[in-house]
Structures are given as C-alpha cells and as structure tokens.
Tab-separated table of C-alpha atoms in Angstrom:
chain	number	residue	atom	x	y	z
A	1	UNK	CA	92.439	115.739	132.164
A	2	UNK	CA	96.364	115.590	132.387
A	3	UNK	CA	96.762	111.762	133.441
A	4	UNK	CA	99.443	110.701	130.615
A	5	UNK	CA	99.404	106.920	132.143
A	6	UNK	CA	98.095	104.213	129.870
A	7	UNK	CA	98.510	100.368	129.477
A	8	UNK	CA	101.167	99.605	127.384
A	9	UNK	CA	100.564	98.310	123.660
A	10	UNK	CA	99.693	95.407	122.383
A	11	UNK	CA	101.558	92.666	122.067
A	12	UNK	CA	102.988	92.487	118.402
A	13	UNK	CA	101.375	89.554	116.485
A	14	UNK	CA	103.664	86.858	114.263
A	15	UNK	CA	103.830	88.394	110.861
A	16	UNK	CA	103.859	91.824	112.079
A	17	UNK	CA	104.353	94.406	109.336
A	18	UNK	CA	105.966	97.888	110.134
A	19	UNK	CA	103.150	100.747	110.096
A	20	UNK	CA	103.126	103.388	107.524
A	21	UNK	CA	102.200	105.911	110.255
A	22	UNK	CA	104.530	107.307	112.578
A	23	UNK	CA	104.297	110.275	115.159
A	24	UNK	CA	101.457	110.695	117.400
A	25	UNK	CA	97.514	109.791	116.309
A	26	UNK	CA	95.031	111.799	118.349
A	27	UNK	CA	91.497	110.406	118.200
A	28	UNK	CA	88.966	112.965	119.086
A	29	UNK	CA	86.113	110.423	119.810
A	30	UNK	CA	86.378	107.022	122.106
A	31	UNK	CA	83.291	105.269	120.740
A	32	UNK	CA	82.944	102.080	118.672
A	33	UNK	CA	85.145	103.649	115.175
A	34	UNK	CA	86.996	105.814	117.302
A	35	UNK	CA	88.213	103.101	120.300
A	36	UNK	CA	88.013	100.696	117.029
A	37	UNK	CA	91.109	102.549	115.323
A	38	UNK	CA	92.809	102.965	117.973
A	39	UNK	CA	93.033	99.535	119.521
A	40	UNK	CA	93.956	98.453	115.334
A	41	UNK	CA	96.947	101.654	115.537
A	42	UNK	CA	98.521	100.419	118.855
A	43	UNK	CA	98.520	96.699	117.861
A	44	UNK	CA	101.233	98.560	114.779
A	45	UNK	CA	102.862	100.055	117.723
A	46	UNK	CA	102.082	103.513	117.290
A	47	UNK	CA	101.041	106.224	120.179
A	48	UNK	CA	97.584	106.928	120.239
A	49	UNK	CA	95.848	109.904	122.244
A	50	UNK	CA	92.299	109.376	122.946
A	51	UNK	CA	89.733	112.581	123.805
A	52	UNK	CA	85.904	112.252	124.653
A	53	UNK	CA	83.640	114.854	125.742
A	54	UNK	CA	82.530	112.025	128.138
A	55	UNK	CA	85.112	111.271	130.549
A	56	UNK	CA	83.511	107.583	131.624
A	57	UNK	CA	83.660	106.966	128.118
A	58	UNK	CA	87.046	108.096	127.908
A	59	UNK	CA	88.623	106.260	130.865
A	60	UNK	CA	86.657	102.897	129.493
A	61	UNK	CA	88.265	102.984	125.759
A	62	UNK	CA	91.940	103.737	127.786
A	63	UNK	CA	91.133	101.129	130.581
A	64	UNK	CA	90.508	98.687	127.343
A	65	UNK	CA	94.331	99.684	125.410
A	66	UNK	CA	92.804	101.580	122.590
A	67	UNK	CA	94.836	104.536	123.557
A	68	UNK	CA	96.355	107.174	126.657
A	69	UNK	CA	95.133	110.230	128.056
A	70	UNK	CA	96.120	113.866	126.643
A	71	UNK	CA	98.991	115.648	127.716
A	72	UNK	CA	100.070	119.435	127.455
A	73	UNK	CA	102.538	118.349	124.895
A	74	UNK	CA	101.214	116.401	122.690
A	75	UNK	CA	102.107	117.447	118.618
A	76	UNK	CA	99.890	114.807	116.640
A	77	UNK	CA	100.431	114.072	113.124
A	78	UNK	CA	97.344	113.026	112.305
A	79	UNK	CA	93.814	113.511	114.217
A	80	UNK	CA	90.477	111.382	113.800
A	81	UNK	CA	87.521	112.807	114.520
A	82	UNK	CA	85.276	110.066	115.440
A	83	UNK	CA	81.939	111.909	117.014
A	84	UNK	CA	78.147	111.862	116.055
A	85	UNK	CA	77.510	113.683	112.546
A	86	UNK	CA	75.479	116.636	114.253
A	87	UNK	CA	78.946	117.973	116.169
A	88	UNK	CA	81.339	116.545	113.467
A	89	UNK	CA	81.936	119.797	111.717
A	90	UNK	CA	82.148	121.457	115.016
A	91	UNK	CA	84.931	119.197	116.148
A	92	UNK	CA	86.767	119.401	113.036
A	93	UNK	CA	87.380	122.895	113.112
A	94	UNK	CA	88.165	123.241	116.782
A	95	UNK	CA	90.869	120.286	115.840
A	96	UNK	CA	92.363	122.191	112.812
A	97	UNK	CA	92.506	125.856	115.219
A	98	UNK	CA	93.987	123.955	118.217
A	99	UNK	CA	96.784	121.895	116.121
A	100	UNK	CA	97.687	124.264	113.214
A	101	UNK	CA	100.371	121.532	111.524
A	102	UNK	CA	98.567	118.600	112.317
A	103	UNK	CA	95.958	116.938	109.490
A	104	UNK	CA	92.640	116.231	110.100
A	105	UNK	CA	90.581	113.573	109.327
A	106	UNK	CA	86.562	112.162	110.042
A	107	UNK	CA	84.801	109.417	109.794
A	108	UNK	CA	81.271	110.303	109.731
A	109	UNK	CA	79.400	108.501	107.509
A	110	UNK	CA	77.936	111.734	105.704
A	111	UNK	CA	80.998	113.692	103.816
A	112	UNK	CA	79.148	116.495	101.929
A	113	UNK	CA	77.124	118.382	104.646
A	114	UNK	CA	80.097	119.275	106.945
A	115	UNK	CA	82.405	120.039	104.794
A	116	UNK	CA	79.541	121.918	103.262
A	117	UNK	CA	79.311	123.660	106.717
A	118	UNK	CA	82.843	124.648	107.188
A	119	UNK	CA	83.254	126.026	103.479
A	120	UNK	CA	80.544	128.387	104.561
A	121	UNK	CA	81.616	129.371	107.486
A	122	UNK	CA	85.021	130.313	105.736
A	123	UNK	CA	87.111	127.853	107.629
A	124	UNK	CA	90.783	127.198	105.728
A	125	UNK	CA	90.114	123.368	104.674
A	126	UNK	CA	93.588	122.972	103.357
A	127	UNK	CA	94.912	120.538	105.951
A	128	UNK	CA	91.031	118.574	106.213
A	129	UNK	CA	90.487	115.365	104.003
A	130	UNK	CA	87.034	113.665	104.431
A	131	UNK	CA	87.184	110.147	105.120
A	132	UNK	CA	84.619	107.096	106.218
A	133	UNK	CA	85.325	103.680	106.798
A	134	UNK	CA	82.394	101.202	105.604
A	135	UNK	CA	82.459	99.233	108.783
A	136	UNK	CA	80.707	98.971	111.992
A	137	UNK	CA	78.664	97.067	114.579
A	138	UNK	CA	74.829	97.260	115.812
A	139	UNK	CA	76.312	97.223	119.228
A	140	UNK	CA	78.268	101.227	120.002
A	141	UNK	CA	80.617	102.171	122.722
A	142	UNK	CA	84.142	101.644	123.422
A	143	UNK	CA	83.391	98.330	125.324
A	144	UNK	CA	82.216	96.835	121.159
A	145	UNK	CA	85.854	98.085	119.877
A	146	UNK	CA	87.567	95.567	118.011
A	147	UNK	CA	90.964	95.783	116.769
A	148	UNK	CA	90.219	93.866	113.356
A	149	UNK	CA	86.685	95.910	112.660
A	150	UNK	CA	88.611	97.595	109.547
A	151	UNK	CA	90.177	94.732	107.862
A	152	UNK	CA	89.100	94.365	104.532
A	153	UNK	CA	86.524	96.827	104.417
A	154	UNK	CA	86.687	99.887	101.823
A	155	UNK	CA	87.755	103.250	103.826
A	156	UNK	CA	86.328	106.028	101.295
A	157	UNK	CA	88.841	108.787	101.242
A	158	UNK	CA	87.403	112.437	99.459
A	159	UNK	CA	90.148	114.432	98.433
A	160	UNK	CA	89.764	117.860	96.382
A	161	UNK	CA	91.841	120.292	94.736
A	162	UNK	CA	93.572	121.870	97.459
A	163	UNK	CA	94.475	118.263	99.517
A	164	UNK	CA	98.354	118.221	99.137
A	165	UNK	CA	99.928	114.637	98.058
A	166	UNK	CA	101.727	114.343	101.617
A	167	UNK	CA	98.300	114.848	103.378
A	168	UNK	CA	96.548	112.604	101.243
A	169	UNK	CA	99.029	109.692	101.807
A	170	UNK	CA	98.977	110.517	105.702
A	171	UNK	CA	95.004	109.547	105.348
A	172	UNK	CA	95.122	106.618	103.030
A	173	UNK	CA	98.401	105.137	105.383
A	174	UNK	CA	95.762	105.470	108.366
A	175	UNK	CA	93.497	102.892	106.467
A	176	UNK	CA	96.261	100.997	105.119
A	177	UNK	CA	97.589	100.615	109.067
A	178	UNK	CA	94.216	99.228	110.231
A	179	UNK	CA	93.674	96.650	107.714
A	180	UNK	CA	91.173	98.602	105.386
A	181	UNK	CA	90.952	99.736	101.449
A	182	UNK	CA	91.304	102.476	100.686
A	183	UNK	CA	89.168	104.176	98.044
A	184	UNK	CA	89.064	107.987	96.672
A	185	UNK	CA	85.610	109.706	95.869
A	186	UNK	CA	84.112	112.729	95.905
A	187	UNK	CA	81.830	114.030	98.573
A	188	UNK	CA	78.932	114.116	96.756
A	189	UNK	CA	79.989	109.957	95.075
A	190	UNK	CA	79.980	108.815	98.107
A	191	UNK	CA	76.871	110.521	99.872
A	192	UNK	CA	74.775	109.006	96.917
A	193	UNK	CA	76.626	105.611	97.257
A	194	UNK	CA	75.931	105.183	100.737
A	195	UNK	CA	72.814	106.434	100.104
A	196	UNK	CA	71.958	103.526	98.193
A	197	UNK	CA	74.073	100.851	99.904
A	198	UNK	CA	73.751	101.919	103.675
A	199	UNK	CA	71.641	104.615	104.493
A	200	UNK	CA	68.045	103.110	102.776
A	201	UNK	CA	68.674	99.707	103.470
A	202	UNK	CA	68.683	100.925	107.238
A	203	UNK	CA	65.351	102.521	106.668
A	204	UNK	CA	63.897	99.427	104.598
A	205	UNK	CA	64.899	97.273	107.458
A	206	UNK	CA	63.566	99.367	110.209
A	207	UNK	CA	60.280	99.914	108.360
A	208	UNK	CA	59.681	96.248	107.394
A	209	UNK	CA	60.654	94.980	111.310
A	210	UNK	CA	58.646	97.678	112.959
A	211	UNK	CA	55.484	95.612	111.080
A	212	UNK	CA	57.025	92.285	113.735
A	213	UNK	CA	56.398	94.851	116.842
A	214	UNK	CA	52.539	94.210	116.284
A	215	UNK	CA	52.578	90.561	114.901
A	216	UNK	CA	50.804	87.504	116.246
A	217	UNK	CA	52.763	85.259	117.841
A	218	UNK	CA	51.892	82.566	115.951
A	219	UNK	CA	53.546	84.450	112.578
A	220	UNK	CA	56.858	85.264	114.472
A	221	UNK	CA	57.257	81.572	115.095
A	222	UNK	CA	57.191	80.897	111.022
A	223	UNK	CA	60.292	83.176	110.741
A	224	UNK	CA	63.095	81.948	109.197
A	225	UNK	CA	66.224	83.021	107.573
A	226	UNK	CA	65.062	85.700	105.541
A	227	UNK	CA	63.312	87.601	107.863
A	228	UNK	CA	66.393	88.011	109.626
A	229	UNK	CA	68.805	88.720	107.510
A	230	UNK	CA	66.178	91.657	105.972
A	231	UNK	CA	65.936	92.974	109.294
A	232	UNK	CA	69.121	92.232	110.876
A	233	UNK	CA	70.245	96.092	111.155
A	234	UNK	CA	67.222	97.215	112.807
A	235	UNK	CA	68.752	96.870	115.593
A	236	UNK	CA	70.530	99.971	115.280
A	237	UNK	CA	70.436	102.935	117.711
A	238	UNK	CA	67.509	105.819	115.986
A	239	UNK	CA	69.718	109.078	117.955
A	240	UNK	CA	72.604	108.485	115.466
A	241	UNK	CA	70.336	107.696	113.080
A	242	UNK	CA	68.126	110.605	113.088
A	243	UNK	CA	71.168	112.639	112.356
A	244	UNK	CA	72.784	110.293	109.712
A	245	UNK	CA	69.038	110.305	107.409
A	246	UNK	CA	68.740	114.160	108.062
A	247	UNK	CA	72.434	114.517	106.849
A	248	UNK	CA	72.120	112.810	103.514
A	249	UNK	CA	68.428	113.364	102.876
A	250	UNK	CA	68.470	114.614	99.222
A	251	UNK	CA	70.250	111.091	98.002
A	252	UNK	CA	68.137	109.118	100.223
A	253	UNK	CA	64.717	110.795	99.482
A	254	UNK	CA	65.595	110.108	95.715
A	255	UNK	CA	65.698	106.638	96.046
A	256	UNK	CA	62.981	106.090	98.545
A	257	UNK	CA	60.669	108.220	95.696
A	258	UNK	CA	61.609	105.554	93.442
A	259	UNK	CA	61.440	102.464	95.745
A	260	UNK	CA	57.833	103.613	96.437
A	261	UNK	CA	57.265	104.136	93.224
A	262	UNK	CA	58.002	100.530	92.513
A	263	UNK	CA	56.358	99.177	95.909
A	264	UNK	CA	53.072	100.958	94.364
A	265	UNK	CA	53.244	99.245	91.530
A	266	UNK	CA	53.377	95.505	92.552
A	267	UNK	CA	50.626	96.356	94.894
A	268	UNK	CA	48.662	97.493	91.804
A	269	UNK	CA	49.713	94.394	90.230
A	270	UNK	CA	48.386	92.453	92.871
A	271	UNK	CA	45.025	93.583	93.939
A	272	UNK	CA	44.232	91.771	90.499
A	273	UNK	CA	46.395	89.332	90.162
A	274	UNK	CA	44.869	87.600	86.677
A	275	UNK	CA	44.541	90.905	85.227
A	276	UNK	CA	46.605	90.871	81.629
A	277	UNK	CA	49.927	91.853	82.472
A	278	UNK	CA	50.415	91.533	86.357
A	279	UNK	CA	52.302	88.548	86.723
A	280	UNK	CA	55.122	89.972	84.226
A	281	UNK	CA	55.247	92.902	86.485
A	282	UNK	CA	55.461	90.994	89.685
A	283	UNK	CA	58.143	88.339	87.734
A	284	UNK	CA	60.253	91.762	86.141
A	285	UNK	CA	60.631	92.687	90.148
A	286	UNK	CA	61.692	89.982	91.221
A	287	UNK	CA	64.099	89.268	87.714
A	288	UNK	CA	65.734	92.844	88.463
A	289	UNK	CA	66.513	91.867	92.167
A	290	UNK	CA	68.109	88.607	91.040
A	291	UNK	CA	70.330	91.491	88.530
A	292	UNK	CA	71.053	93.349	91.162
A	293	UNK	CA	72.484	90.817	93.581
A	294	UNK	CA	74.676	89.720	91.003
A	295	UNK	CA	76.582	92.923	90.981
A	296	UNK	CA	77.283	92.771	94.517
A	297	UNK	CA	80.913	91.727	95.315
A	298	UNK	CA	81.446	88.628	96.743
A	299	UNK	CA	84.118	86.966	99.293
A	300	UNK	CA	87.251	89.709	98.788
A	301	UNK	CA	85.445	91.704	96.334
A	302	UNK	CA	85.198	89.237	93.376
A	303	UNK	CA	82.519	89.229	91.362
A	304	UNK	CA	82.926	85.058	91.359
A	305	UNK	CA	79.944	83.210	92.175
A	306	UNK	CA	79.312	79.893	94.822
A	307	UNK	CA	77.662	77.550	94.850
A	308	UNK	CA	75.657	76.291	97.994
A	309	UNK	CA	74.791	73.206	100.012
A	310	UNK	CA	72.427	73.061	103.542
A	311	UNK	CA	73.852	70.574	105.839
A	312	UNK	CA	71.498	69.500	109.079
A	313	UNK	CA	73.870	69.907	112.266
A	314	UNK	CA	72.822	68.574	115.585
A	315	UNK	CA	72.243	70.539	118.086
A	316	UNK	CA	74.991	69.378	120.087
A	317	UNK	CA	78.727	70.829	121.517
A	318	UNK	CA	81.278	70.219	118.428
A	319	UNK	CA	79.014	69.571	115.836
A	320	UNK	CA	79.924	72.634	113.665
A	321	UNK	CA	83.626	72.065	114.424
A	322	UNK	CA	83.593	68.495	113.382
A	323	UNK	CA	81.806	70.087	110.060
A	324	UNK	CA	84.092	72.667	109.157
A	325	UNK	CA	87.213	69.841	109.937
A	326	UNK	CA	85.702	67.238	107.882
A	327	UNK	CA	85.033	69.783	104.673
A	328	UNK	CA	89.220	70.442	105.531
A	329	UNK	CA	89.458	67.172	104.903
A	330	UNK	CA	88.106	66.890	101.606
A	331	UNK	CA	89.877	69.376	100.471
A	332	UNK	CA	87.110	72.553	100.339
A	333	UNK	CA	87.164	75.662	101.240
A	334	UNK	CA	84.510	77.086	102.583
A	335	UNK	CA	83.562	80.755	101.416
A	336	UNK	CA	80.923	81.429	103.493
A	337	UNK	CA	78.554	80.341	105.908
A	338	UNK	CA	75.443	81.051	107.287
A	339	UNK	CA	73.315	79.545	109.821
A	340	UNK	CA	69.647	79.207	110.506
A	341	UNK	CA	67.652	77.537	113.652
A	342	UNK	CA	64.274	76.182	113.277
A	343	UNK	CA	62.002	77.012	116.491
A	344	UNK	CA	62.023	73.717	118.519
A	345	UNK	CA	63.987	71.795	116.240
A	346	UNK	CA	67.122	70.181	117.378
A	347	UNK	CA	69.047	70.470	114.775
A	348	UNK	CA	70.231	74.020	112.935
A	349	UNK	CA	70.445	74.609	109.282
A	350	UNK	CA	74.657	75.452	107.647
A	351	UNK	CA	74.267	77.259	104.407
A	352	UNK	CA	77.506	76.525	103.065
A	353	UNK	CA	78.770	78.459	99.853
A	354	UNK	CA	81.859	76.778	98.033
A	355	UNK	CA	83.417	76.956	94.873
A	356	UNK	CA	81.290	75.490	91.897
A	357	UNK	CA	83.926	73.148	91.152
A	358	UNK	CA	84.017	71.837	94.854
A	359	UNK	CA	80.537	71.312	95.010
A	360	UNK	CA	79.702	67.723	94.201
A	361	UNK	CA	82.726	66.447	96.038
A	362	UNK	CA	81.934	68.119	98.929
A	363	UNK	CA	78.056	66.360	98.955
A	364	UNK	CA	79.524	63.141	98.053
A	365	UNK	CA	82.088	63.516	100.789
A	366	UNK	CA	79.585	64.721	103.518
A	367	UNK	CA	77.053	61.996	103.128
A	368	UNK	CA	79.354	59.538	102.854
A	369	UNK	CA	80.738	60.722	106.408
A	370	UNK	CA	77.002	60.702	107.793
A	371	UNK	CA	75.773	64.260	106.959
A	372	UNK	CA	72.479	64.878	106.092
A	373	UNK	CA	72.481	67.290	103.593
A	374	UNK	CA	69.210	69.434	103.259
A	375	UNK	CA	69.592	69.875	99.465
A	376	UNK	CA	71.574	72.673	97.146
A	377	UNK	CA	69.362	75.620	97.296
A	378	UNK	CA	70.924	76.623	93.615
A	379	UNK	CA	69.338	73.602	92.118
C-alpha cells in the first residue's frame, strides 16, 4: 500500500505543550493501543505512520486521524509494535531487520516471553526496549481509539544492560507525549505485577460471571453494585486472552495455587460454621481484603483516603448535572463517583467520595438543597 494521503492533524488544544518526540513514529498495529497512540502523537503534532496486516483495519484507524499510510521513504525514529502477544516477537524482529537505525518498542502486555524468544533465536536486542502501557478498554478496534486513553496511567518501561541512555529516553518521551507515567522494571517485575494486578483479576472475574450465564432470573434481578464492578471486565474478548494467560502462566498459576488455596479454606470453614475457630477464619479473610484495598492508590496515585456519601438522583434529564453544580457550589470537590441503578426504581444511586474534611458540609449542604441522601456507607 503506497497511498501517502491522510487527514491532516489535529487541531492543537489551548495549553498545548511542545512534544518531546520528533521525526517520524511508525505504529506497526492499528487496533485499540496502537490507533490509541497515534491519535494522542498527532494531537502533539507529530507524523505518524500506521501499518496493519489488515488493510480494513488499516484504512479505518487512518479514515479516523490516528495516522497516514506508508511510503517508500519513510526513516522512523521510533516504531510501536502494537499486535496480539502470539506475533509480537515476530513483528519486532521483522521491525528491527527492516529499519536498522530506528528503535523499537511494544506494548504487549507480557514483556518476558518475547524477549525471551528473540534472545534465543540470537536476534541483536540492542536497539529493542520492552514497554506496556497499563491502559485499555473492553471494547478493541481502531473505531474504540481515544486520544486521552494514556493520560495518567503508568507506561512500564523494561530496560537492561545493553539499552543505551538515548534509546531509553526516546521510549519514556513516547509515554511522556501521550499523557502517561512512565515507570522502569524488569521483565520478569512486571510479568509478576501484572500477574497479580491484571492478568488474575481477569480470570477471577470471568470465572465468577460465567456462574450468572446459568442463574435464575429471579437472582440476576437482586444484583447490585458489587456484582458489577467484580465482573465488569468479563467482558473482555477470550482470543487475546488465551494468548495473554498462556504468556504469563508461571506468575499467574502461582497466585491462582494460592487463591485456591485460600478459597478451600473458607469453604472448610463454612460447611461448619459453629465449629471452634471458623468464624475467625472467615473474619481474617475478609480483615486481609480490607488490608489490601488500603494499599491500592487512590485518585492520582495517593495513598489518601475519602470519605463517601449516596445521594438518591431522579431519574430524570439534568439531575446529575444539577448534582455535580450544586456540590461546586459548596465548595467540594468531588474525587470520585460511582453510580448504581436499582431494577425498576426511578431513581439511581451517586456514590460520591470526597475529602474527609468536606464531608459533613457537603451532607448538610445537599439536604438542605432537597437531596436525599441514602446515608455514608463509611459510617
């Protein structure tokens, strides 16, 4: 394909800040991360070449801005491979043979196994630095591509002995440039951090909503919030999947041995329930997930703590807008929000999280303005 046309970049927003990138960008992969950075690169104005081994796919991510077409003379700087983990390694060496001065990144979400993979096969890694960016969608393609799917999300960079200081800063400006954080680690770090915070979640989720495909419909009715957020990334496609779990399966069968370990005991616990010693077992699981959650950072990755307050919302146009203005008004900020809908109600539940100090205020305000406020779930 030697069409070089392309829609002209994006418009410039107010505030805009000079990229750290310059040269050409060639993404090797017009799906959701791939059409993703490059929409984010030519809002900073730089030139972006997009490849697919799909050609509807690639015309798509072009007809949408994220990039242009190859041509015969293109000399990137920097390339992206952005395909499924199965071909990644595959793609990265054909990338660093076809553009000998030009470095080469990925953003698979499993590091070790290909550079495992091109170690063995001899290939000169010199100019290759390992990278993934901990963002994403349920939804895939290059019509889901947003430009602001990096900001303020960690973009794991693995360097290693031979990665040359130049190269290394060409990779971490690419994250920089689309809004993300960049953060070094090994290979093997972050294969048993995702692991962990990614890769057995997804299984945890999928497991636990596959028991809904068979449910009465009288139970699926009763669902409420924390169904959903538990299974929320179900939803995910099992062909990408398949090959991220088979990837990474040492990390994640360690921790699945242990989680079943710990399911098997609670069920012990509880086919006797009064037995001497059950409750404290059941009340220690549920104490060490309360431990856990604390040590997840919050809103910009603070460790700080909100506090939160349920406010009924009608069911009507505006409702949530005249919310959100009113808590503007008293002077809080919200920090996060989430929202649950009752089945047949007419009104939807807004968890609201604030800061502690805010919190009274914010009820006294509220119901003083008419909002019913469903109670402060920390109490």
């Amino acid at each position: 394909m030697t069409d070089t046309t392309s829609a002209p970049a994006g418009p410039r927003r107010a505030g805009f800040v000079a990229p750290r990138l310059s040269g050409t960008v060639r993404i090797v992969g017009a799906g959701l991360l791939g059409a993703s950075v490059g929409h984010a690169l030519r809002a900073k104005g730089i030139d972006v070449v997009l490849t697919d081994a799909s050609p509807a796919q690639l015309r798509l991510a072009v007809d949408y801005g994220a990039g242009r077409v190859p041509a015969d003379d293109d000399h990137p700087s920097l390339i992206v491979v952005a395909v499924p983990p199965d071909v990644t390694a595959d793609v990265i060496q054909a990338e660093l043979e076809r553009f000998p001065e030009a470095v080469v990144t990925d953003v698979a979400s499993v590091k070790l196994e290909p550079f495992r993979t091109l170690r063995g096969r001899g290939v000169d890694l010199t100019r290759y630095i390992g990278s993934h960016p901990l963002a994403g969608r349920e939804r895939g393609g290059a019509i889901s591509a947003r430009a602001d799917l990096f900001i303020g999300r960690p973009w794991v960079v693995c360097r290693d002995e031979e990665t040359k200081a130049s190269d290394l800063a060409l990779v971490e400006a690419l994250a920089l440039d689309v809004g993300a954080m960049p953060l070094e680690m090994t290979p093997e770090e972050h294969d048993r951090s995702v692991a962990l915070t990614s890769h057995v979640p997804q299984v945890v989720a999928s497991l636990l909503a596959a028991r809904l495909a068979g449910a009465e419909e009288g139970a699926l009715r009763l669902a409420g919030q924390g169904v959903r957020d538990t299974t929320r990334i179900a939803a995910s496609a099992p062909e990408l999947w398949v090959q991220i779990l088979g990837a990474n399966a040492g990390p994640v069968v360690e921790i699945l041995d242990a989680l079943a370990a710990d399911l098997g005991e609670i069920s012990d616990a509880l086919r006797q329930p009064a037995a001497p010693g059950a409750r404290r077992i059941v009340a220690e699981a549920i104490r060490q997930g309360n431990d856990g959650v604390e040590r997840l950072p919050g809103k910009h990755g603070q460790n700080r703590r909100f506090e939160t307050l349920v406010v009924m919302v009608d069911d009507t146009a505006g409702q949530l807008g005249r919310l959100f203005g009113e808590l503007g008004e008293l002077g809080v900020n919200v920090e996060d929000l989430r929202l649950e809908h009752s089945p047949g109600a007419q009104f939807g539940l807004a968890e609201i999280s604030v800061d502690p100090a805010a919190l009274h205020g914010a009820i006294t305000g509220l119901q003083e303005r008419g909002w019913r406020i469903a109670g402060n779930t920390n109490d």
